[in-house]
PDB file of C-alpha atoms in Angstrom:
ATOM      1  CA  UNK A 190      24.977  52.662  -0.074  1.00 29.00           C
ATOM      2  CA  UNK A 191      21.913  53.462  -2.564  1.00 40.00           C
ATOM      3  CA  UNK A 192      23.842  54.499  -5.798  1.00 45.00           C
ATOM      4  CA  UNK A 193      22.229  52.108  -8.061  1.00 53.00           C
ATOM      5  CA  UNK A 194      19.385  53.801  -9.828  1.00 61.00           C
ATOM      6  CA  UNK A 195      16.230  52.783 -11.767  1.00 68.00           C
ATOM      7  CA  UNK A 196      18.276  52.265 -14.867  1.00 72.00           C
ATOM      8  CA  UNK A 197      20.452  49.426 -13.336  1.00 74.00           C
ATOM      9  CA  UNK A 198      17.310  47.959 -11.729  1.00 77.00           C
ATOM     10  CA  UNK A 199      15.650  47.716 -15.050  1.00 78.00           C
ATOM     11  CA  UNK A 200      18.711  46.165 -16.535  1.00 78.00           C
ATOM     12  CA  UNK A 201      18.996  43.664 -13.922  1.00 76.00           C
ATOM     13  CA  UNK A 202      15.242  42.746 -13.992  1.00 76.00           C
ATOM     14  CA  UNK A 203      15.749  42.324 -17.800  1.00 77.00           C
ATOM     15  CA  UNK A 204      19.016  40.221 -17.450  1.00 78.00           C
ATOM     16  CA  UNK A 205      16.941  37.762 -15.166  1.00 76.00           C
ATOM     17  CA  UNK A 206      14.061  37.517 -17.508  1.00 77.00           C
ATOM     18  CA  UNK A 207      11.527  38.491 -15.077  1.00 76.00           C
ATOM     19  CA  UNK A 208       8.094  39.292 -16.193  1.00 80.00           C
ATOM     20  CA  UNK A 209       6.766  40.161 -13.089  1.00 84.00           C
ATOM     21  CA  UNK A 210       5.314  43.489 -12.258  1.00 89.00           C
ATOM     22  CA  UNK A 211       7.913  45.332 -10.082  1.00 87.00           C
ATOM     23  CA  UNK A 212       8.218  48.492  -8.233  1.00 88.00           C
ATOM     24  CA  UNK A 213      10.152  50.338  -5.587  1.00 88.00           C
ATOM     25  CA  UNK A 214       9.248  50.565  -1.816  1.00 86.00           C
ATOM     26  CA  UNK A 215      10.240  54.531  -1.031  1.00 85.00           C
ATOM     27  CA  UNK A 216      12.278  54.475   1.907  1.00 81.00           C
ATOM     28  CA  UNK A 217      11.655  50.874   2.487  1.00 83.00           C
ATOM     29  CA  UNK A 218       8.413  51.754   4.376  1.00 85.00           C
ATOM     30  CA  UNK A 219       6.496  48.670   3.478  1.00 89.00           C
ATOM     31  CA  UNK A 220       9.434  46.591   4.473  1.00 88.00           C
ATOM     32  CA  UNK A 221       9.731  48.241   7.690  1.00 84.00           C
ATOM     33  CA  UNK A 222       5.927  47.878   8.384  1.00 86.00           C
ATOM     34  CA  UNK A 223       6.198  44.012   7.591  1.00 88.00           C
ATOM     35  CA  UNK A 224       9.174  43.553   9.601  1.00 85.00           C
ATOM     36  CA  UNK A 225      11.334  42.357   6.827  1.00 85.00           C
ATOM     37  CA  UNK A 226      14.750  41.323   8.423  1.00 78.00           C
ATOM     38  CA  UNK A 227      16.420  39.505   5.682  1.00 80.00           C
ATOM     39  CA  UNK A 228      16.369  39.507   1.827  1.00 82.00           C
ATOM     40  CA  UNK A 229      14.830  37.732  -0.115  1.00 84.00           C
ATOM     41  CA  UNK A 230      11.435  37.769   1.748  1.00 89.00           C
ATOM     42  CA  UNK A 231       8.136  37.076   0.465  1.00 92.00           C
ATOM     43  CA  UNK A 232       4.394  37.677   1.389  1.00 94.00           C
ATOM     44  CA  UNK A 233       1.411  36.099   0.004  1.00 95.00           C
ATOM     45  CA  UNK A 234      -1.792  38.309   0.124  1.00 94.00           C
ATOM     46  CA  UNK A 235      -4.952  36.752  -0.567  1.00 93.00           C
ATOM     47  CA  UNK A 236      -8.067  38.322  -2.578  1.00 91.00           C
ATOM     48  CA  UNK A 237      -9.266  40.121   0.418  1.00 90.00           C
ATOM     49  CA  UNK A 238      -5.996  41.675   1.329  1.00 91.00           C
ATOM     50  CA  UNK A 239      -4.942  39.452   4.191  1.00 91.00           C
ATOM     51  CA  UNK A 240      -1.387  38.107   4.495  1.00 94.00           C
ATOM     52  CA  UNK A 241      -1.853  34.333   4.429  1.00 94.00           C
ATOM     53  CA  UNK A 242       1.820  33.276   4.195  1.00 94.00           C
ATOM     54  CA  UNK A 243       5.277  34.565   4.765  1.00 93.00           C
ATOM     55  CA  UNK A 244       8.782  33.434   4.306  1.00 90.00           C
ATOM     56  CA  UNK A 245      11.734  32.802   2.164  1.00 90.00           C
ATOM     57  CA  UNK A 246      10.208  32.521  -1.605  1.00 88.00           C
ATOM     58  CA  UNK A 247      11.896  29.236  -2.229  1.00 87.00           C
ATOM     59  CA  UNK A 248       9.741  27.828   0.597  1.00 89.00           C
ATOM     60  CA  UNK A 249       6.352  28.600  -0.865  1.00 90.00           C
ATOM     61  CA  UNK A 250       4.423  25.655  -1.392  1.00 87.00           C
ATOM     62  CA  UNK A 251       1.861  25.217  -4.200  1.00 90.00           C
ATOM     63  CA  UNK A 252      -0.782  23.841  -1.752  1.00 91.00           C
ATOM     64  CA  UNK A 253      -0.605  27.070  -0.148  1.00 91.00           C
ATOM     65  CA  UNK A 254      -1.343  28.882  -3.519  1.00 92.00           C
ATOM     66  CA  UNK A 255      -4.118  26.443  -4.446  1.00 91.00           C
ATOM     67  CA  UNK A 256      -5.698  26.948  -1.007  1.00 91.00           C
ATOM     68  CA  UNK A 257      -6.012  30.797  -1.371  1.00 91.00           C
ATOM     69  CA  UNK A 258      -6.232  31.211  -5.157  1.00 91.00           C
ATOM     70  CA  UNK A 259     -10.021  30.266  -5.032  1.00 85.00           C
ATOM     71  CA  UNK A 260     -12.268  33.114  -5.046  1.00 82.00           C
ATOM     72  CA  UNK A 261      -9.673  35.327  -6.508  1.00 89.00           C
ATOM     73  CA  UNK A 262     -10.787  37.831  -9.564  1.00 89.00           C
ATOM     74  CA  UNK A 263     -10.409  36.066 -12.822  1.00 88.00           C
ATOM     75  CA  UNK A 264     -10.013  39.639 -14.450  1.00 89.00           C
ATOM     76  CA  UNK A 265      -7.599  41.973 -12.573  1.00 91.00           C
ATOM     77  CA  UNK A 266      -9.110  45.288 -11.479  1.00 93.00           C
ATOM     78  CA  UNK A 267      -6.385  47.205 -13.697  1.00 92.00           C
ATOM     79  CA  UNK A 268      -7.935  45.298 -16.913  1.00 90.00           C
ATOM     80  CA  UNK A 269     -11.678  46.386 -16.066  1.00 90.00           C
ATOM     81  CA  UNK A 270     -13.386  48.457 -18.632  1.00 87.00           C
ATOM     82  CA  UNK A 271     -16.847  49.277 -19.774  1.00 86.00           C
ATOM     83  CA  UNK A 272     -19.402  49.081 -16.854  1.00 85.00           C
ATOM     84  CA  UNK A 273     -16.713  47.356 -14.653  1.00 90.00           C
ATOM     85  CA  UNK A 274     -14.612  50.698 -14.892  1.00 91.00           C
ATOM     86  CA  UNK A 275     -17.178  52.567 -12.652  1.00 93.00           C
ATOM     87  CA  UNK A 276     -16.755  50.016 -10.056  1.00 94.00           C
ATOM     88  CA  UNK A 277     -13.122  50.232 -10.302  1.00 93.00           C
ATOM     89  CA  UNK A 278     -13.189  53.952 -10.196  1.00 93.00           C
ATOM     90  CA  UNK A 279     -15.236  54.150  -7.090  1.00 95.00           C
ATOM     91  CA  UNK A 280     -13.272  51.280  -5.342  1.00 94.00           C
ATOM     92  CA  UNK A 281     -10.080  53.057  -6.076  1.00 92.00           C
ATOM     93  CA  UNK A 282     -11.331  56.015  -4.092  1.00 92.00           C
ATOM     94  CA  UNK A 283     -12.261  53.991  -1.404  1.00 92.00           C
ATOM     95  CA  UNK A 284     -16.170  54.551  -2.024  1.00 96.00           C
ATOM     96  CA  UNK A 285     -17.407  51.099  -1.291  1.00 96.00           C
ATOM     97  CA  UNK A 286     -21.018  52.253  -1.432  1.00 97.00           C
ATOM     98  CA  UNK A 287     -20.529  53.510  -4.761  1.00 96.00           C
ATOM     99  CA  UNK A 288     -18.789  50.374  -5.717  1.00 96.00           C
ATOM    100  CA  UNK A 289     -21.508  48.081  -4.630  1.00 96.00           C
ATOM    101  CA  UNK A 290     -23.981  50.095  -6.525  1.00 95.00           C
ATOM    102  CA  UNK A 291     -21.931  50.031  -9.676  1.00 95.00           C
ATOM    103  CA  UNK A 292     -21.131  46.410  -9.315  1.00 95.00           C
ATOM    104  CA  UNK A 293     -24.914  45.705  -8.798  1.00 95.00           C
ATOM    105  CA  UNK A 294     -25.888  47.405 -12.184  1.00 94.00           C
ATOM    106  CA  UNK A 295     -23.005  45.505 -13.801  1.00 93.00           C
ATOM    107  CA  UNK A 296     -24.385  42.036 -12.484  1.00 93.00           C
ATOM    108  CA  UNK A 297     -27.623  42.815 -14.214  1.00 93.00           C
ATOM    109  CA  UNK A 298     -26.227  41.886 -17.564  1.00 87.00           C
ATOM    110  CA  UNK A 299     -22.917  40.484 -16.720  1.00 87.00           C
ATOM    111  CA  UNK A 300     -22.090  37.527 -14.526  1.00 88.00           C
ATOM    112  CA  UNK A 301     -18.779  39.248 -13.888  1.00 90.00           C
ATOM    113  CA  UNK A 302     -20.608  41.841 -11.748  1.00 91.00           C
ATOM    114  CA  UNK A 303     -21.607  38.898  -9.090  1.00 93.00           C
ATOM    115  CA  UNK A 304     -17.983  37.979  -8.916  1.00 91.00           C
ATOM    116  CA  UNK A 305     -17.133  41.745  -8.212  1.00 93.00           C
ATOM    117  CA  UNK A 306     -19.664  41.985  -5.747  1.00 94.00           C
ATOM    118  CA  UNK A 307     -18.162  38.964  -3.928  1.00 92.00           C
ATOM    119  CA  UNK A 308     -14.806  40.256  -3.980  1.00 92.00           C
ATOM    120  CA  UNK A 309     -15.797  43.807  -2.666  1.00 93.00           C
ATOM    121  CA  UNK A 310     -17.736  42.252   0.100  1.00 94.00           C
ATOM    122  CA  UNK A 311     -14.530  40.119   0.722  1.00 91.00           C
ATOM    123  CA  UNK A 312     -12.195  43.142   0.969  1.00 92.00           C
ATOM    124  CA  UNK A 313     -14.576  45.332   2.906  1.00 95.00           C
ATOM    125  CA  UNK A 314     -15.162  42.428   5.521  1.00 93.00           C
ATOM    126  CA  UNK A 315     -11.342  41.888   5.600  1.00 90.00           C
ATOM    127  CA  UNK A 316     -10.624  45.573   6.419  1.00 91.00           C
ATOM    128  CA  UNK A 317     -13.489  45.640   9.018  1.00 95.00           C
ATOM    129  CA  UNK A 318     -12.039  42.725  10.737  1.00 92.00           C
ATOM    130  CA  UNK A 319      -8.610  43.921  10.440  1.00 90.00           C
ATOM    131  CA  UNK A 320      -9.470  47.385  12.289  1.00 93.00           C
ATOM    132  CA  UNK A 321     -11.448  45.582  14.961  1.00 94.00           C
ATOM    133  CA  UNK A 322      -8.556  43.406  15.668  1.00 91.00           C
ATOM    134  CA  UNK A 323      -6.214  46.233  15.698  1.00 91.00           C
ATOM    135  CA  UNK A 324      -8.578  47.869  18.243  1.00 94.00           C
ATOM    136  CA  UNK A 325      -8.345  44.574  20.411  1.00 93.00           C
ATOM    137  CA  UNK A 326      -4.830  44.356  20.306  1.00 90.00           C
ATOM    138  CA  UNK A 327      -4.259  47.990  21.608  1.00 93.00           C
ATOM    139  CA  UNK A 328      -3.139  49.353  18.306  1.00 93.00           C
ATOM    140  CA  UNK A 329      -5.508  52.213  18.579  1.00 96.00           C
ATOM    141  CA  UNK A 330      -3.968  54.358  15.967  1.00 95.00           C
ATOM    142  CA  UNK A 331      -4.242  51.675  13.161  1.00 92.00           C
ATOM    143  CA  UNK A 332      -7.847  51.205  14.102  1.00 95.00           C
ATOM    144  CA  UNK A 333      -8.722  54.749  14.167  1.00 96.00           C
ATOM    145  CA  UNK A 334      -6.917  55.639  10.863  1.00 94.00           C
ATOM    146  CA  UNK A 335      -8.459  52.561   9.270  1.00 93.00           C
ATOM    147  CA  UNK A 336     -12.011  53.365  10.189  1.00 96.00           C
ATOM    148  CA  UNK A 337     -11.443  57.027   9.391  1.00 95.00           C
ATOM    149  CA  UNK A 338     -10.359  56.336   5.904  1.00 92.00           C
ATOM    150  CA  UNK A 339     -13.322  54.120   5.413  1.00 94.00           C
ATOM    151  CA  UNK A 340     -15.984  56.062   7.023  1.00 95.00           C
ATOM    152  CA  UNK A 341     -16.851  58.374   3.953  1.00 93.00           C
ATOM    153  CA  UNK A 342     -17.093  55.266   1.668  1.00 95.00           C
ATOM    154  CA  UNK A 343     -19.652  53.209   3.391  1.00 96.00           C
ATOM    155  CA  UNK A 344     -22.510  55.554   3.403  1.00 95.00           C
ATOM    156  CA  UNK A 345     -25.671  53.500   3.772  1.00 95.00           C
ATOM    157  CA  UNK A 346     -24.143  50.376   4.235  1.00 95.00           C
ATOM    158  CA  UNK A 347     -24.062  48.159   7.480  1.00 94.00           C
ATOM    159  CA  UNK A 348     -20.636  49.251   8.206  1.00 96.00           C
ATOM    160  CA  UNK A 349     -21.541  52.805   8.696  1.00 97.00           C
ATOM    161  CA  UNK A 350     -22.911  52.507  12.130  1.00 96.00           C
ATOM    162  CA  UNK A 351     -20.101  50.257  13.182  1.00 96.00           C
ATOM    163  CA  UNK A 352     -17.489  52.660  11.872  1.00 97.00           C
ATOM    164  CA  UNK A 353     -19.242  55.540  13.772  1.00 97.00           C
ATOM    165  CA  UNK A 354     -19.683  53.745  16.944  1.00 96.00           C
ATOM    166  CA  UNK A 355     -15.887  52.776  17.002  1.00 96.00           C
ATOM    167  CA  UNK A 356     -14.776  56.256  16.134  1.00 96.00           C
ATOM    168  CA  UNK A 357     -16.939  57.505  19.075  1.00 96.00           C
ATOM    169  CA  UNK A 358     -15.735  55.127  21.356  1.00 95.00           C
ATOM    170  CA  UNK A 359     -11.937  55.794  20.686  1.00 95.00           C
ATOM    171  CA  UNK A 360     -12.506  59.613  21.021  1.00 93.00           C
ATOM    172  CA  UNK A 361     -14.117  59.349  24.136  1.00 95.00           C
ATOM    173  CA  UNK A 362     -12.189  56.669  25.876  1.00 95.00           C
ATOM    174  CA  UNK A 363      -9.305  58.419  27.769  1.00 94.00           C
ATOM    175  CA  UNK A 364      -6.977  55.443  27.850  1.00 94.00           C
ATOM    176  CA  UNK A 365      -7.367  54.930  24.015  1.00 95.00           C
ATOM    177  CA  UNK A 366      -6.581  58.597  23.544  1.00 95.00           C
ATOM    178  CA  UNK A 367      -3.417  58.218  25.433  1.00 95.00           C
ATOM    179  CA  UNK A 368      -2.504  55.206  23.565  1.00 95.00           C
ATOM    180  CA  UNK A 369      -2.951  56.870  20.340  1.00 95.00           C
ATOM    181  CA  UNK A 370      -1.146  59.914  21.557  1.00 96.00           C
ATOM    182  CA  UNK A 371       1.902  57.689  22.436  1.00 96.00           C
ATOM    183  CA  UNK A 372       1.554  56.135  18.945  1.00 96.00           C
ATOM    184  CA  UNK A 373       1.807  59.250  17.360  1.00 96.00           C
ATOM    185  CA  UNK A 374       4.889  60.366  19.405  1.00 96.00           C
ATOM    186  CA  UNK A 375       6.554  56.989  18.515  1.00 95.00           C
ATOM    187  CA  UNK A 376       6.064  57.314  15.034  1.00 93.00           C
ATOM    188  CA  UNK A 377       7.490  60.936  15.153  1.00 94.00           C
ATOM    189  CA  UNK A 378      10.466  59.610  17.203  1.00 94.00           C
ATOM    190  CA  UNK A 379      10.902  56.661  14.573  1.00 89.00           C
ATOM    191  CA  UNK A 380      11.137  59.047  11.503  1.00 87.00           C
ATOM    192  CA  UNK A 381      14.143  60.789  13.218  1.00 89.00           C
ATOM    193  CA  UNK A 382      17.287  60.382  10.890  1.00 89.00           C
ATOM    194  CA  UNK A 383      19.877  58.649  13.033  1.00 91.00           C
ATOM    195  CA  UNK A 384      23.415  59.553  11.778  1.00 91.00           C
ATOM    196  CA  UNK A 385      25.543  59.576  14.852  1.00 92.00           C
ATOM    197  CA  UNK A 386      25.544  58.489  18.418  1.00 94.00           C
ATOM    198  CA  UNK A 387      24.217  61.685  19.640  1.00 93.00           C
ATOM    199  CA  UNK A 388      21.047  61.429  17.535  1.00 94.00           C
ATOM    200  CA  UNK A 389      20.470  57.984  18.816  1.00 95.00           C
ATOM    201  CA  UNK A 390      21.053  58.990  22.472  1.00 95.00           C
ATOM    202  CA  UNK A 391      18.460  61.937  21.987  1.00 96.00           C
ATOM    203  CA  UNK A 392      15.781  59.571  20.588  1.00 96.00           C
ATOM    204  CA  UNK A 393      16.615  56.810  23.268  1.00 96.00           C
ATOM    205  CA  UNK A 394      15.957  59.476  26.028  1.00 97.00           C
ATOM    206  CA  UNK A 395      12.908  60.508  24.692  1.00 96.00           C
ATOM    207  CA  UNK A 396      11.855  56.734  24.207  1.00 97.00           C
ATOM    208  CA  UNK A 397      12.589  55.982  27.709  1.00 96.00           C
ATOM    209  CA  UNK A 398      10.469  58.910  28.936  1.00 96.00           C
ATOM    210  CA  UNK A 399       7.666  57.806  26.588  1.00 96.00           C
ATOM    211  CA  UNK A 400       7.937  54.118  27.901  1.00 96.00           C
ATOM    212  CA  UNK A 401       7.276  55.641  31.472  1.00 96.00           C
ATOM    213  CA  UNK A 402       3.940  57.142  30.297  1.00 94.00           C
ATOM    214  CA  UNK A 403       3.043  53.785  28.492  1.00 95.00           C
ATOM    215  CA  UNK A 404       3.954  51.019  31.385  1.00 94.00           C
ATOM    216  CA  UNK A 405       1.820  48.382  29.610  1.00 91.00           C
ATOM    217  CA  UNK A 406       0.013  46.963  26.498  1.00 92.00           C
ATOM    218  CA  UNK A 407       0.482  47.244  22.778  1.00 93.00           C
ATOM    219  CA  UNK A 408       2.154  50.773  23.133  1.00 95.00           C
ATOM    220  CA  UNK A 409       4.540  49.572  25.532  1.00 95.00           C
ATOM    221  CA  UNK A 410       5.793  46.791  23.463  1.00 94.00           C
ATOM    222  CA  UNK A 411       6.278  48.963  20.371  1.00 93.00           C
ATOM    223  CA  UNK A 412       8.049  51.466  22.320  1.00 95.00           C
ATOM    224  CA  UNK A 413      10.380  48.653  23.757  1.00 95.00           C
ATOM    225  CA  UNK A 414      10.992  47.480  20.018  1.00 91.00           C
ATOM    226  CA  UNK A 415      11.773  50.786  18.875  1.00 93.00           C
ATOM    227  CA  UNK A 416      14.301  51.118  21.781  1.00 95.00           C
ATOM    228  CA  UNK A 417      15.974  47.829  20.944  1.00 93.00           C
ATOM    229  CA  UNK A 418      15.879  49.048  17.270  1.00 89.00           C
ATOM    230  CA  UNK A 419      17.696  52.271  18.095  1.00 93.00           C
ATOM    231  CA  UNK A 420      20.269  50.763  20.203  1.00 94.00           C
ATOM    232  CA  UNK A 421      21.124  48.224  17.590  1.00 91.00           C
ATOM    233  CA  UNK A 422      21.424  51.142  14.856  1.00 90.00           C
ATOM    234  CA  UNK A 423      23.525  52.996  17.500  1.00 93.00           C
ATOM    235  CA  UNK A 424      25.933  50.053  17.853  1.00 92.00           C
ATOM    236  CA  UNK A 425      26.617  49.917  14.020  1.00 88.00           C
ATOM    237  CA  UNK A 426      27.222  53.786  13.797  1.00 85.00           C
ATOM    238  CA  UNK A 427      30.596  55.496  14.232  1.00 77.00           C
ATOM    239  CA  UNK A 428      30.646  58.104  16.855  1.00 69.00           C
TER     240      UNK A 428
ATOM    241  CA  UNK B  43      21.830  48.368  -2.100  1.00 43.00           C
ATOM    242  CA  UNK B  44      18.657  48.852  -3.743  1.00 45.00           C
ATOM    243  CA  UNK B  45      15.417  47.050  -2.376  1.00 52.00           C
ATOM    244  CA  UNK B  46      12.580  46.416  -4.618  1.00 54.00           C
ATOM    245  CA  UNK B  47       9.443  44.207  -4.878  1.00 57.00           C
ATOM    246  CA  UNK B  48       8.177  41.829  -7.168  1.00 58.00           C
ATOM    247  CA  UNK B  49       4.385  41.349  -7.551  1.00 58.00           C
ATOM    248  CA  UNK B  50       3.259  38.262  -9.147  1.00 48.00           C
ATOM    249  CA  UNK B  51      -0.245  37.183  -9.950  1.00 41.00           C
ATOM    250  CA  UNK B  52       0.385  33.698 -10.167  1.00 34.00           C
ATOM    251  CA  UNK B  53       3.480  31.469  -9.603  1.00 33.00           C
ATOM    252  CA  UNK B  54       4.697  27.891  -9.372  1.00 28.00           C
ATOM    253  CA  UNK B  55       7.502  27.309  -6.793  1.00 30.00           C
ATOM    254  CA  UNK B  56       7.484  24.074  -5.074  1.00 29.00           C
ATOM    255  CA  UNK B  57       9.403  23.389  -1.939  1.00 29.00           C
ATOM    256  CA  UNK B  58       8.572  22.785   1.759  1.00 28.00           C
ATOM    257  CA  UNK B  59       6.764  25.489   3.440  1.00 32.00           C
ATOM    258  CA  UNK B  60       8.275  26.775   6.701  1.00 34.00           C
ATOM    259  CA  UNK B  61       6.322  30.027   7.454  1.00 34.00           C
ATOM    260  CA  UNK B  62       7.417  32.158  10.426  1.00 39.00           C
ATOM    261  CA  UNK B  63       3.989  33.537  11.054  1.00 48.00           C
ATOM    262  CA  UNK B  64       4.419  36.848  12.213  1.00 77.00           C
ATOM    263  CA  UNK B  65       2.374  38.909   9.938  1.00 87.00           C
ATOM    264  CA  UNK B  66       0.084  36.167   8.809  1.00 90.00           C
ATOM    265  CA  UNK B  67      -3.571  36.802   9.339  1.00 86.00           C
ATOM    266  CA  UNK B  68      -2.990  40.455   9.422  1.00 86.00           C
ATOM    267  CA  UNK B  69      -4.247  42.951   6.723  1.00 88.00           C
ATOM    268  CA  UNK B  70      -1.610  44.283   4.257  1.00 90.00           C
ATOM    269  CA  UNK B  71      -0.945  47.680   5.309  1.00 87.00           C
ATOM    270  CA  UNK B  72      -1.761  50.608   2.647  1.00 87.00           C
ATOM    271  CA  UNK B  73       0.999  50.227   0.076  1.00 90.00           C
ATOM    272  CA  UNK B  74       2.635  53.106  -1.841  1.00 88.00           C
ATOM    273  CA  UNK B  75       4.765  52.158  -4.799  1.00 88.00           C
ATOM    274  CA  UNK B  76       7.021  54.125  -7.120  1.00 86.00           C
ATOM    275  CA  UNK B  77       7.944  52.971 -10.507  1.00 85.00           C
ATOM    276  CA  UNK B  78       5.359  50.341 -11.003  1.00 87.00           C
ATOM    277  CA  UNK B  79       6.499  48.544 -14.121  1.00 86.00           C
ATOM    278  CA  UNK B  80       5.669  45.515 -16.318  1.00 89.00           C
ATOM    279  CA  UNK B  81       1.892  45.828 -15.731  1.00 89.00           C
ATOM    280  CA  UNK B  82      -1.077  48.066 -16.524  1.00 89.00           C
ATOM    281  CA  UNK B  83      -1.841  48.712 -12.865  1.00 89.00           C
ATOM    282  CA  UNK B  84      -1.181  52.113 -11.852  1.00 89.00           C
ATOM    283  CA  UNK B  85      -1.092  51.350  -8.097  1.00 90.00           C
ATOM    284  CA  UNK B  86      -1.046  48.339  -5.666  1.00 92.00           C
ATOM    285  CA  UNK B  87      -4.867  48.651  -5.160  1.00 90.00           C
ATOM    286  CA  UNK B  88      -5.456  47.460  -8.689  1.00 92.00           C
ATOM    287  CA  UNK B  89      -4.023  44.085  -7.734  1.00 92.00           C
ATOM    288  CA  UNK B  90      -6.577  43.980  -5.110  1.00 91.00           C
ATOM    289  CA  UNK B  91      -8.920  40.858  -5.381  1.00 91.00           C
ATOM    290  CA  UNK B  92      -6.173  38.694  -6.874  1.00 92.00           C
ATOM    291  CA  UNK B  93      -3.806  36.228  -4.952  1.00 94.00           C
ATOM    292  CA  UNK B  94      -0.656  38.385  -4.821  1.00 93.00           C
ATOM    293  CA  UNK B  95       3.045  37.369  -3.971  1.00 93.00           C
ATOM    294  CA  UNK B  96       4.920  40.270  -2.713  1.00 92.00           C
ATOM    295  CA  UNK B  97       8.781  39.675  -2.841  1.00 90.00           C
ATOM    296  CA  UNK B  98      11.317  41.936  -1.550  1.00 87.00           C
ATOM    297  CA  UNK B  99      14.523  41.556  -3.339  1.00 80.00           C
ATOM    298  CA  UNK B 100      17.825  43.259  -3.425  1.00 73.00           C
ATOM    299  CA  UNK B 101      21.066  43.094  -5.629  1.00 66.00           C
ATOM    300  CA  UNK B 102      24.460  44.176  -4.970  1.00 53.00           C
TER     301      UNK B 102
END
């Protein structure tokens, strides 16, 4: 029942006196990825991009914030100008190698550059750890896409070899390739619009089939979760 | 029902903390936002490096 447009949202935000930045999550994509069930829901993300807390916003404790605010940028990226702008431009293009170079130059005559170098290191370490974790969990697609997205931007950095090796392993391992294919199929089925029982039944049949080809592991669990999800949707739909 | 998010750089809510730690420890997936307002930032990436509270809210 989305008949409330942007103008209503802006009026609502204004009436609440909220000064926070706000935005729209198109198609509820992020919400789905984060598994948000009830509203309101909140996530605290640390300076390296890692989720460090989740829950009802009213339950967020000041000590959690104190613990994670240390090391956060004193000047947000969007406000960077002058020499820092070069770091920003490289970072926003995912080019860490260039961003590190620009930060090192900045650090020569501005202490802020040292802070920026530290933050970039934290972000890159965080991403690398997250892809390694995904690989370990069997979430091959996330690992593959993550590494692939970073590959061009780490030329000459120690991460370059790690990423090359990981991508090689994934492309040579039959099991991993099969898992990734299953994940891609699952994503495709997950994007199907479910309007009637018939749509659900068709997707369910394909999911059951897919489940048979992935009898265990991360992909199996993900397919089972999707099956439960589609069944739930089916229950809510009219014939 | 419109669902949106709030992004806050700092905040001061004090209550007991009961986290259901489902996504905790994981990296935030890439975020694509539309209509980012009340900030100079043009994309979510420009909040990187700060401590960010993302809140999903709705109104009826």
